[in-house]
PDB file of C-alpha atoms and ligand atoms in Angstrom:
ATOM      1  CA  UNK A  14      -0.094   0.070   0.042  1.00  0.00           C
ATOM      2  CA  UNK A  15       1.187   3.448  -0.659  1.00  0.00           C
ATOM      3  CA  UNK A  16       2.593   4.976   2.267  1.00  0.00           C
ATOM      4  CA  UNK A  17       1.078   8.321   1.651  1.00  0.00           C
ATOM      5  CA  UNK A  18      -2.505   6.963   1.051  1.00  0.00           C
ATOM      6  CA  UNK A  19      -2.137   4.909   4.398  1.00  0.00           C
ATOM      7  CA  UNK A  20      -0.959   7.977   6.443  1.00  0.00           C
ATOM      8  CA  UNK A  21      -4.130  10.374   4.726  1.00  0.00           C
ATOM      9  CA  UNK A  22      -6.218   7.435   6.292  1.00  0.00           C
ATOM     10  CA  UNK A  23      -5.114   7.358   9.528  1.00  0.00           C
ATOM     11  CA  UNK A  24      -5.096  11.032   9.597  1.00  0.00           C
ATOM     12  CA  UNK A  25      -8.881  11.465   8.448  1.00  0.00           C
ATOM     13  CA  UNK A  26      -9.589   8.625  11.182  1.00  0.00           C
ATOM     14  CA  UNK A  27      -7.638  10.675  13.890  1.00  0.00           C
ATOM     15  CA  UNK A  28      -9.537  13.805  12.603  1.00  0.00           C
ATOM     16  CA  UNK A  29     -12.868  12.135  12.947  1.00  0.00           C
ATOM     17  CA  UNK A  30     -12.179  11.088  16.518  1.00  0.00           C
ATOM     18  CA  UNK A  31     -10.873  14.480  17.363  1.00  0.00           C
ATOM     19  CA  UNK A  32     -13.523  16.612  16.262  1.00  0.00           C
ATOM     20  CA  UNK A  33     -16.466  14.303  16.198  1.00  0.00           C
ATOM     21  CA  UNK A  34     -17.060  14.780  12.601  1.00  0.00           C
ATOM     22  CA  UNK A  35     -19.260  12.238  10.719  1.00  0.00           C
ATOM     23  CA  UNK A  36     -17.237   9.400   9.143  1.00  0.00           C
ATOM     24  CA  UNK A  37     -20.087   9.460   6.168  1.00  0.00           C
ATOM     25  CA  UNK A  38     -20.480  11.570   3.189  1.00  0.00           C
ATOM     26  CA  UNK A  39     -23.789  13.381   2.618  1.00  0.00           C
ATOM     27  CA  UNK A  40     -26.386  10.972   1.011  1.00  0.00           C
ATOM     28  CA  UNK A  41     -23.717   7.922   1.627  1.00  0.00           C
ATOM     29  CA  UNK A  42     -25.347   5.118  -0.170  1.00  0.00           C
ATOM     30  CA  UNK A  43     -22.838   2.685   2.249  1.00  0.00           C
ATOM     31  CA  UNK A  44     -24.340   4.298   5.297  1.00  0.00           C
ATOM     32  CA  UNK A  45     -26.051   1.463   7.064  1.00  0.00           C
ATOM     33  CA  UNK A  46     -29.801   2.144   7.067  1.00  0.00           C
ATOM     34  CA  UNK A  47     -31.827   2.269  10.516  1.00  0.00           C
ATOM     35  CA  UNK A  48     -33.783  -0.573  11.499  1.00  0.00           C
ATOM     36  CA  UNK A  49     -37.441  -1.127  10.290  1.00  0.00           C
ATOM     37  CA  UNK A  50     -40.127  -1.402  13.129  1.00  0.00           C
ATOM     38  CA  UNK A  51     -43.800  -1.028  12.973  1.00  0.00           C
ATOM     39  CA  UNK A  52     -45.339   2.016  14.760  1.00  0.00           C
ATOM     40  CA  UNK A  53     -48.719   1.693  16.328  1.00  0.00           C
ATOM     41  CA  UNK A  54     -51.730   2.533  15.060  1.00  0.00           C
ATOM     42  CA  UNK A  55     -52.865   4.690  17.683  1.00  0.00           C
ATOM     43  CA  UNK A  56     -50.629   7.397  19.331  1.00  0.00           C
ATOM     44  CA  UNK A  57     -49.538   6.079  22.931  1.00  0.00           C
ATOM     45  CA  UNK A  58     -49.471   2.164  22.136  1.00  0.00           C
ATOM     46  CA  UNK A  59     -46.561   0.458  21.898  1.00  0.00           C
ATOM     47  CA  UNK A  60     -44.529   0.043  18.829  1.00  0.00           C
ATOM     48  CA  UNK A  61     -43.149  -3.557  17.489  1.00  0.00           C
ATOM     49  CA  UNK A  62     -39.604  -3.033  19.134  1.00  0.00           C
ATOM     50  CA  UNK A  63     -41.204  -1.883  22.499  1.00  0.00           C
ATOM     51  CA  UNK A  64     -40.806  -3.931  25.700  1.00  0.00           C
ATOM     52  CA  UNK A  65     -44.201  -4.124  27.221  1.00  0.00           C
ATOM     53  CA  UNK A  66     -43.764  -3.860  30.685  1.00  0.00           C
ATOM     54  CA  UNK A  67     -47.442  -3.571  31.860  1.00  0.00           C
ATOM     55  CA  UNK A  68     -50.345  -4.950  29.521  1.00  0.00           C
ATOM     56  CA  UNK A  69     -53.273  -4.701  31.720  1.00  0.00           C
ATOM     57  CA  UNK A  70     -53.153  -8.333  32.812  1.00  0.00           C
ATOM     58  CA  UNK A  71     -50.603  -8.874  35.379  1.00  0.00           C
ATOM     59  CA  UNK A  72     -47.450  -8.002  37.194  1.00  0.00           C
ATOM     60  CA  UNK A  73     -45.320 -10.860  35.960  1.00  0.00           C
ATOM     61  CA  UNK A  74     -42.934  -8.054  34.883  1.00  0.00           C
ATOM     62  CA  UNK A  75     -42.485  -6.782  38.433  1.00  0.00           C
ATOM     63  CA  UNK A  76     -41.285  -7.198  41.753  1.00  0.00           C
ATOM     64  CA  UNK A  77     -41.461  -5.896  45.043  1.00  0.00           C
ATOM     65  CA  UNK A  78     -38.488  -3.378  45.819  1.00  0.00           C
ATOM     66  CA  UNK A  79     -38.323  -4.242  49.344  1.00  0.00           C
ATOM     67  CA  UNK A  80     -37.388  -8.003  49.135  1.00  0.00           C
ATOM     68  CA  UNK A  81     -37.613  -8.878  45.423  1.00  0.00           C
ATOM     69  CA  UNK A  82     -40.543 -11.050  45.955  1.00  0.00           C
ATOM     70  CA  UNK A  83     -43.863 -10.740  44.227  1.00  0.00           C
ATOM     71  CA  UNK A  84     -45.174  -7.226  43.573  1.00  0.00           C
ATOM     72  CA  UNK A  85     -48.173  -6.816  46.069  1.00  0.00           C
ATOM     73  CA  UNK A  86     -49.949  -4.145  44.147  1.00  0.00           C
ATOM     74  CA  UNK A  87     -53.450  -4.548  42.582  1.00  0.00           C
ATOM     75  CA  UNK A  88     -54.507  -5.442  39.199  1.00  0.00           C
ATOM     76  CA  UNK A  89     -57.832  -4.804  37.746  1.00  0.00           C
ATOM     77  CA  UNK A  90     -59.757  -3.797  35.019  1.00  0.00           C
ATOM     78  CA  UNK A  91     -56.833  -3.372  32.935  1.00  0.00           C
ATOM     79  CA  UNK A  92     -54.971  -0.996  35.588  1.00  0.00           C
ATOM     80  CA  UNK A  93     -52.576  -1.630  38.235  1.00  0.00           C
ATOM     81  CA  UNK A  94     -53.160   0.409  41.504  1.00  0.00           C
ATOM     82  CA  UNK A  95     -50.388   1.214  44.676  1.00  0.00           C
ATOM     83  CA  UNK A  96     -51.673  -0.477  47.602  1.00  0.00           C
ATOM     84  CA  UNK A  97     -50.730   1.315  50.865  1.00  0.00           C
ATOM     85  CA  UNK A  98     -47.926   0.130  52.845  1.00  0.00           C
ATOM     86  CA  UNK A  99     -46.952  -2.718  50.112  1.00  0.00           C
ATOM     87  CA  UNK A 100     -43.748  -0.766  48.977  1.00  0.00           C
ATOM     88  CA  UNK A 101     -42.374   0.293  45.985  1.00  0.00           C
ATOM     89  CA  UNK A 102     -42.333  -1.810  42.601  1.00  0.00           C
ATOM     90  CA  UNK A 103     -39.980  -2.280  40.284  1.00  0.00           C
ATOM     91  CA  UNK A 104     -39.301  -4.167  36.956  1.00  0.00           C
ATOM     92  CA  UNK A 105     -37.369  -7.561  36.816  1.00  0.00           C
ATOM     93  CA  UNK A 106     -35.206  -6.128  33.745  1.00  0.00           C
ATOM     94  CA  UNK A 107     -32.946  -3.331  34.157  1.00  0.00           C
ATOM     95  CA  UNK A 108     -32.558  -0.442  31.821  1.00  0.00           C
ATOM     96  CA  UNK A 109     -30.526   2.694  30.829  1.00  0.00           C
ATOM     97  CA  UNK A 110     -30.911   4.927  27.802  1.00  0.00           C
ATOM     98  CA  UNK A 111     -34.833   4.570  26.963  1.00  0.00           C
ATOM     99  CA  UNK A 112     -38.079   5.901  25.859  1.00  0.00           C
ATOM    100  CA  UNK A 113     -40.960   5.318  28.240  1.00  0.00           C
ATOM    101  CA  UNK A 114     -44.591   5.586  27.866  1.00  0.00           C
ATOM    102  CA  UNK A 115     -46.593   5.485  31.089  1.00  0.00           C
ATOM    103  CA  UNK A 116     -50.279   6.164  31.810  1.00  0.00           C
ATOM    104  CA  UNK A 117     -51.524   7.113  35.386  1.00  0.00           C
ATOM    105  CA  UNK A 118     -54.426   8.257  37.108  1.00  0.00           C
ATOM    106  CA  UNK A 119     -54.705   9.701  40.832  1.00  0.00           C
ATOM    107  CA  UNK A 120     -57.691   8.985  42.641  1.00  0.00           C
ATOM    108  CA  UNK A 121     -61.038  10.534  41.626  1.00  0.00           C
ATOM    109  CA  UNK A 122     -61.953  11.183  45.178  1.00  0.00           C
ATOM    110  CA  UNK A 123     -59.678  13.707  46.480  1.00  0.00           C
ATOM    111  CA  UNK A 124     -58.379  13.461  50.146  1.00  0.00           C
ATOM    112  CA  UNK A 125     -55.628  15.474  51.327  1.00  0.00           C
ATOM    113  CA  UNK A 126     -53.532  18.364  49.964  1.00  0.00           C
ATOM    114  CA  UNK A 127     -50.485  19.333  48.660  1.00  0.00           C
ATOM    115  CA  UNK A 128     -47.929  16.314  48.655  1.00  0.00           C
ATOM    116  CA  UNK A 129     -50.733  13.953  50.138  1.00  0.00           C
ATOM    117  CA  UNK A 130     -52.811  14.124  47.195  1.00  0.00           C
ATOM    118  CA  UNK A 131     -52.359  11.464  44.457  1.00  0.00           C
ATOM    119  CA  UNK A 132     -48.345  11.001  45.372  1.00  0.00           C
ATOM    120  CA  UNK A 133     -46.530   8.367  43.567  1.00  0.00           C
ATOM    121  CA  UNK A 134     -43.483   8.491  41.030  1.00  0.00           C
ATOM    122  CA  UNK A 135     -41.613   7.062  38.161  1.00  0.00           C
ATOM    123  CA  UNK A 136     -38.026   6.252  39.214  1.00  0.00           C
ATOM    124  CA  UNK A 137     -35.917   5.761  36.087  1.00  0.00           C
ATOM    125  CA  UNK A 138     -32.952   3.491  37.031  1.00  0.00           C
ATOM    126  CA  UNK A 139     -34.884   3.127  40.342  1.00  0.00           C
ATOM    127  CA  UNK A 140     -32.882   6.307  41.297  1.00  0.00           C
ATOM    128  CA  UNK A 141     -34.206   9.487  39.471  1.00  0.00           C
ATOM    129  CA  UNK A 142     -38.032  10.362  40.099  1.00  0.00           C
ATOM    130  CA  UNK A 143     -40.500  12.156  37.777  1.00  0.00           C
ATOM    131  CA  UNK A 144     -43.009  13.273  40.226  1.00  0.00           C
ATOM    132  CA  UNK A 145     -46.531  11.675  39.876  1.00  0.00           C
ATOM    133  CA  UNK A 146     -49.182  13.677  41.737  1.00  0.00           C
ATOM    134  CA  UNK A 147     -52.568  15.160  41.554  1.00  0.00           C
ATOM    135  CA  UNK A 148     -51.661  18.704  40.569  1.00  0.00           C
ATOM    136  CA  UNK A 149     -55.145  19.648  39.450  1.00  0.00           C
ATOM    137  CA  UNK A 150     -55.775  22.903  41.397  1.00  0.00           C
ATOM    138  CA  UNK A 151     -53.469  21.794  44.067  1.00  0.00           C
ATOM    139  CA  UNK A 152     -50.726  23.823  45.294  1.00  0.00           C
ATOM    140  CA  UNK A 153     -47.242  22.553  46.528  1.00  0.00           C
ATOM    141  CA  UNK A 154     -44.160  23.315  45.990  1.00  0.00           C
ATOM    142  CA  UNK A 155     -43.038  23.656  42.248  1.00  0.00           C
ATOM    143  CA  UNK A 156     -40.279  21.159  42.311  1.00  0.00           C
ATOM    144  CA  UNK A 157     -42.616  18.701  43.695  1.00  0.00           C
ATOM    145  CA  UNK A 158     -45.773  19.004  41.344  1.00  0.00           C
ATOM    146  CA  UNK A 159     -46.659  16.445  38.721  1.00  0.00           C
ATOM    147  CA  UNK A 160     -44.308  16.418  36.055  1.00  0.00           C
ATOM    148  CA  UNK A 161     -41.165  17.665  38.091  1.00  0.00           C
ATOM    149  CA  UNK A 162     -38.028  16.044  38.307  1.00  0.00           C
ATOM    150  CA  UNK A 163     -38.613  15.798  42.010  1.00  0.00           C
ATOM    151  CA  UNK A 164     -36.317  18.036  44.329  1.00  0.00           C
ATOM    152  CA  UNK A 165     -34.782  19.615  41.262  1.00  0.00           C
ATOM    153  CA  UNK A 166     -36.676  20.984  38.511  1.00  0.00           C
ATOM    154  CA  UNK A 167     -40.328  22.022  38.142  1.00  0.00           C
ATOM    155  CA  UNK A 168     -42.413  21.138  35.136  1.00  0.00           C
ATOM    156  CA  UNK A 169     -42.319  23.936  32.300  1.00  0.00           C
ATOM    157  CA  UNK A 170     -46.105  24.196  32.364  1.00  0.00           C
ATOM    158  CA  UNK A 171     -48.709  22.324  34.567  1.00  0.00           C
ATOM    159  CA  UNK A 172     -50.449  20.276  32.036  1.00  0.00           C
ATOM    160  CA  UNK A 173     -52.365  18.156  34.599  1.00  0.00           C
ATOM    161  CA  UNK A 174     -55.719  16.725  34.032  1.00  0.00           C
ATOM    162  CA  UNK A 175     -58.388  16.801  36.678  1.00  0.00           C
ATOM    163  CA  UNK A 176     -58.215  13.775  39.652  1.00  0.00           C
ATOM    164  CA  UNK A 177     -59.273  10.256  38.264  1.00  0.00           C
ATOM    165  CA  UNK A 178     -58.587  11.089  34.503  1.00  0.00           C
ATOM    166  CA  UNK A 179     -55.858   8.960  32.623  1.00  0.00           C
ATOM    167  CA  UNK A 180     -52.702  11.150  32.041  1.00  0.00           C
ATOM    168  CA  UNK A 181     -49.468  10.170  29.799  1.00  0.00           C
ATOM    169  CA  UNK A 182     -45.851  10.926  30.615  1.00  0.00           C
ATOM    170  CA  UNK A 183     -43.532  10.198  27.466  1.00  0.00           C
ATOM    171  CA  UNK A 184     -39.923  10.124  28.740  1.00  0.00           C
ATOM    172  CA  UNK A 185     -36.659  10.190  26.705  1.00  0.00           C
ATOM    173  CA  UNK A 186     -33.984   9.441  29.509  1.00  0.00           C
ATOM    174  CA  UNK A 187     -30.176   9.049  28.924  1.00  0.00           C
ATOM    175  CA  UNK A 188     -28.381   7.426  32.010  1.00  0.00           C
ATOM    176  CA  UNK A 189     -25.409   9.018  33.741  1.00  0.00           C
ATOM    177  CA  UNK A 190     -21.821   7.845  32.672  1.00  0.00           C
ATOM    178  CA  UNK A 191     -19.169   7.052  35.776  1.00  0.00           C
ATOM    179  CA  UNK A 192     -15.687   6.968  35.440  1.00  0.00           C
ATOM    180  CA  UNK A 193     -13.373   6.283  38.264  1.00  0.00           C
ATOM    181  CA  UNK A 194     -16.044   6.957  40.753  1.00  0.00           C
ATOM    182  CA  UNK A 195     -17.095  10.211  39.461  1.00  0.00           C
ATOM    183  CA  UNK A 196     -19.887  11.397  37.225  1.00  0.00           C
ATOM    184  CA  UNK A 197     -18.352  12.328  33.883  1.00  0.00           C
ATOM    185  CA  UNK A 198     -21.725  12.886  32.012  1.00  0.00           C
ATOM    186  CA  UNK A 199     -24.920  13.630  34.053  1.00  0.00           C
ATOM    187  CA  UNK A 200     -28.358  11.917  33.238  1.00  0.00           C
ATOM    188  CA  UNK A 201     -30.703  14.084  30.939  1.00  0.00           C
ATOM    189  CA  UNK A 202     -34.496  14.149  30.581  1.00  0.00           C
ATOM    190  CA  UNK A 203     -37.397  14.855  28.490  1.00  0.00           C
ATOM    191  CA  UNK A 204     -40.888  14.762  29.530  1.00  0.00           C
ATOM    192  CA  UNK A 205     -43.881  15.222  27.728  1.00  0.00           C
ATOM    193  CA  UNK A 206     -47.348  15.042  29.995  1.00  0.00           C
ATOM    194  CA  UNK A 207     -50.485  14.489  28.238  1.00  0.00           C
ATOM    195  CA  UNK A 208     -48.416  15.523  25.092  1.00  0.00           C
ATOM    196  CA  UNK A 209     -47.202  18.593  26.312  1.00  0.00           C
ATOM    197  CA  UNK A 210     -43.307  19.340  27.119  1.00  0.00           C
ATOM    198  CA  UNK A 211     -42.458  19.812  30.597  1.00  0.00           C
ATOM    199  CA  UNK A 212     -38.784  18.662  31.044  1.00  0.00           C
ATOM    200  CA  UNK A 213     -36.866  20.037  27.991  1.00  0.00           C
ATOM    201  CA  UNK A 214     -33.306  17.812  28.320  1.00  0.00           C
ATOM    202  CA  UNK A 215     -33.017  18.543  31.775  1.00  0.00           C
ATOM    203  CA  UNK A 216     -29.585  17.637  33.111  1.00  0.00           C
ATOM    204  CA  UNK A 217     -30.434  15.623  36.273  1.00  0.00           C
ATOM    205  CA  UNK A 218     -28.221  16.727  39.271  1.00  0.00           C
ATOM    206  CA  UNK A 219     -27.980  13.295  41.260  1.00  0.00           C
ATOM    207  CA  UNK A 220     -30.531  10.555  42.767  1.00  0.00           C
ATOM    208  CA  UNK A 221     -33.634  11.684  44.207  1.00  0.00           C
ATOM    209  CA  UNK A 222     -33.640  12.805  47.746  1.00  0.00           C
ATOM    210  CA  UNK A 223     -36.286  14.518  50.054  1.00  0.00           C
ATOM    211  CA  UNK A 224     -35.155  17.928  51.204  1.00  0.00           C
ATOM    212  CA  UNK A 225     -31.534  17.919  50.203  1.00  0.00           C
ATOM    213  CA  UNK A 226     -29.542  18.790  47.386  1.00  0.00           C
ATOM    214  CA  UNK A 227     -29.331  15.833  44.984  1.00  0.00           C
ATOM    215  CA  UNK A 228     -25.678  14.132  44.316  1.00  0.00           C
ATOM    216  CA  UNK A 229     -24.577  11.293  42.156  1.00  0.00           C
ATOM    217  CA  UNK A 230     -23.284   7.850  43.484  1.00  0.00           C
ATOM    218  CA  UNK A 231     -22.052   5.613  40.620  1.00  0.00           C
ATOM    219  CA  UNK A 232     -24.081   2.620  39.787  1.00  0.00           C
ATOM    220  CA  UNK A 233     -24.561   0.156  37.117  1.00  0.00           C
ATOM    221  CA  UNK A 234     -25.041   1.059  33.533  1.00  0.00           C
ATOM    222  CA  UNK A 235     -28.660  -0.610  33.521  1.00  0.00           C
ATOM    223  CA  UNK A 236     -31.031  -0.468  36.709  1.00  0.00           C
ATOM    224  CA  UNK A 237     -34.848  -1.494  36.904  1.00  0.00           C
ATOM    225  CA  UNK A 238     -37.535   1.148  36.593  1.00  0.00           C
ATOM    226  CA  UNK A 239     -39.257   1.716  39.783  1.00  0.00           C
ATOM    227  CA  UNK A 240     -42.978   2.962  40.906  1.00  0.00           C
ATOM    228  CA  UNK A 241     -43.688   4.795  43.936  1.00  0.00           C
ATOM    229  CA  UNK A 242     -45.759   3.225  46.885  1.00  0.00           C
ATOM    230  CA  UNK A 243     -46.413   6.863  48.580  1.00  0.00           C
ATOM    231  CA  UNK A 244     -49.791   5.489  50.508  1.00  0.00           C
ATOM    232  CA  UNK A 245     -52.065   6.516  47.860  1.00  0.00           C
ATOM    233  CA  UNK A 246     -54.237   4.642  45.651  1.00  0.00           C
ATOM    234  CA  UNK A 247     -52.540   5.908  42.404  1.00  0.00           C
ATOM    235  CA  UNK A 248     -53.147   3.782  39.133  1.00  0.00           C
ATOM    236  CA  UNK A 249     -50.869   2.885  36.083  1.00  0.00           C
ATOM    237  CA  UNK A 250     -51.721   1.344  32.802  1.00  0.00           C
ATOM    238  CA  UNK A 251     -50.220   0.983  29.223  1.00  0.00           C
ATOM    239  CA  UNK A 252     -46.484   0.967  30.470  1.00  0.00           C
ATOM    240  CA  UNK A 253     -44.097  -0.103  27.768  1.00  0.00           C
ATOM    241  CA  UNK A 254     -40.417   1.053  27.038  1.00  0.00           C
ATOM    242  CA  UNK A 255     -37.724   1.041  24.179  1.00  0.00           C
ATOM    243  CA  UNK A 256     -34.118   0.614  24.812  1.00  0.00           C
ATOM    244  CA  UNK A 257     -32.280   3.551  23.123  1.00  0.00           C
ATOM    245  CA  UNK A 258     -28.811   2.953  21.642  1.00  0.00           C
ATOM    246  CA  UNK A 259     -26.083   4.344  23.696  1.00  0.00           C
ATOM    247  CA  UNK A 260     -24.721   7.592  22.174  1.00  0.00           C
ATOM    248  CA  UNK A 261     -21.291   7.545  21.091  1.00  0.00           C
ATOM    249  CA  UNK A 262     -19.771  10.013  23.305  1.00  0.00           C
ATOM    250  CA  UNK A 263     -20.391   7.425  26.302  1.00  0.00           C
TER     251      UNK A 263
HETATM  252 MG1   MG B  24     -43.450  11.054  44.581  1.00  0.00          MG
END
C-alpha cells in the first residue's frame, strides 16, 4: 500500500475521533439503514420494538423493591394500583437509555392536599424520580408537582388533568456515565405530560432525595424502572419502554 495513502487514512480517522465529524459522506449510500419497526396504529400504543412492562393483565414483569418477592399492588380492569404500605415495585429487567411511555391516574375522590394528594412517582433506574401527583388545582412546592424532576426542576407548565382522569408521560432518558467513581456525564431527561413538553432535556443533578441537594453515586449502566408507593391508590396502565442505543460519546 502506498504509504502516503495509508497516512492520509490514519489522519482522517484521527480527525474524526478528535473533532467528532461524521465519517459518512452526505447521502452516503454505504451508510447502514435504520432498523425497520412497525409503529402503533394509535398514538400512545407500543411500537413493534417496545418492551411491554404492563399490558393490563398481570404483574409478571415486576417485583417488590423491598425484598425482590412478588409485587403486591392490585391489578384490576386493565390497570394496576398502588396498595398502601406494600412498598415500591420495580421491573425485573434493568434499563439504561430509554424511551418510556406510562399512563397514570390519581384517585377520583380527593383526599388531602399538597404532597398528600395522589402522590406516586416514576423512578428511572430506580433513582431519578419524575413526580406523579394530583396537581390539578392543588398547590404544592414547584419542584414537587406532577411532571417535576422531584426536588430539582419544576415542569415548564402545569399540564395536569383533573383527578381520576388518565394522564400520560412520554419520557426520553439518558443515563449518567461514571468513570473512576465520578460522574463524567450527568443523566438527561425530556418529559411530555399529556403530549405537552414539561422537561426539556434537563440535566439531572443526582439521585432523588427528600429536602436535600441531590448528588450522584456511581451505579450500574442498567437498573430497573421503579414505581413509588406513597400510601395513595394511584393507578397505572399501558407501560412500555424502548431501549435506546447508547450515544457514541459514552
Ligand atoms: Mg412521589
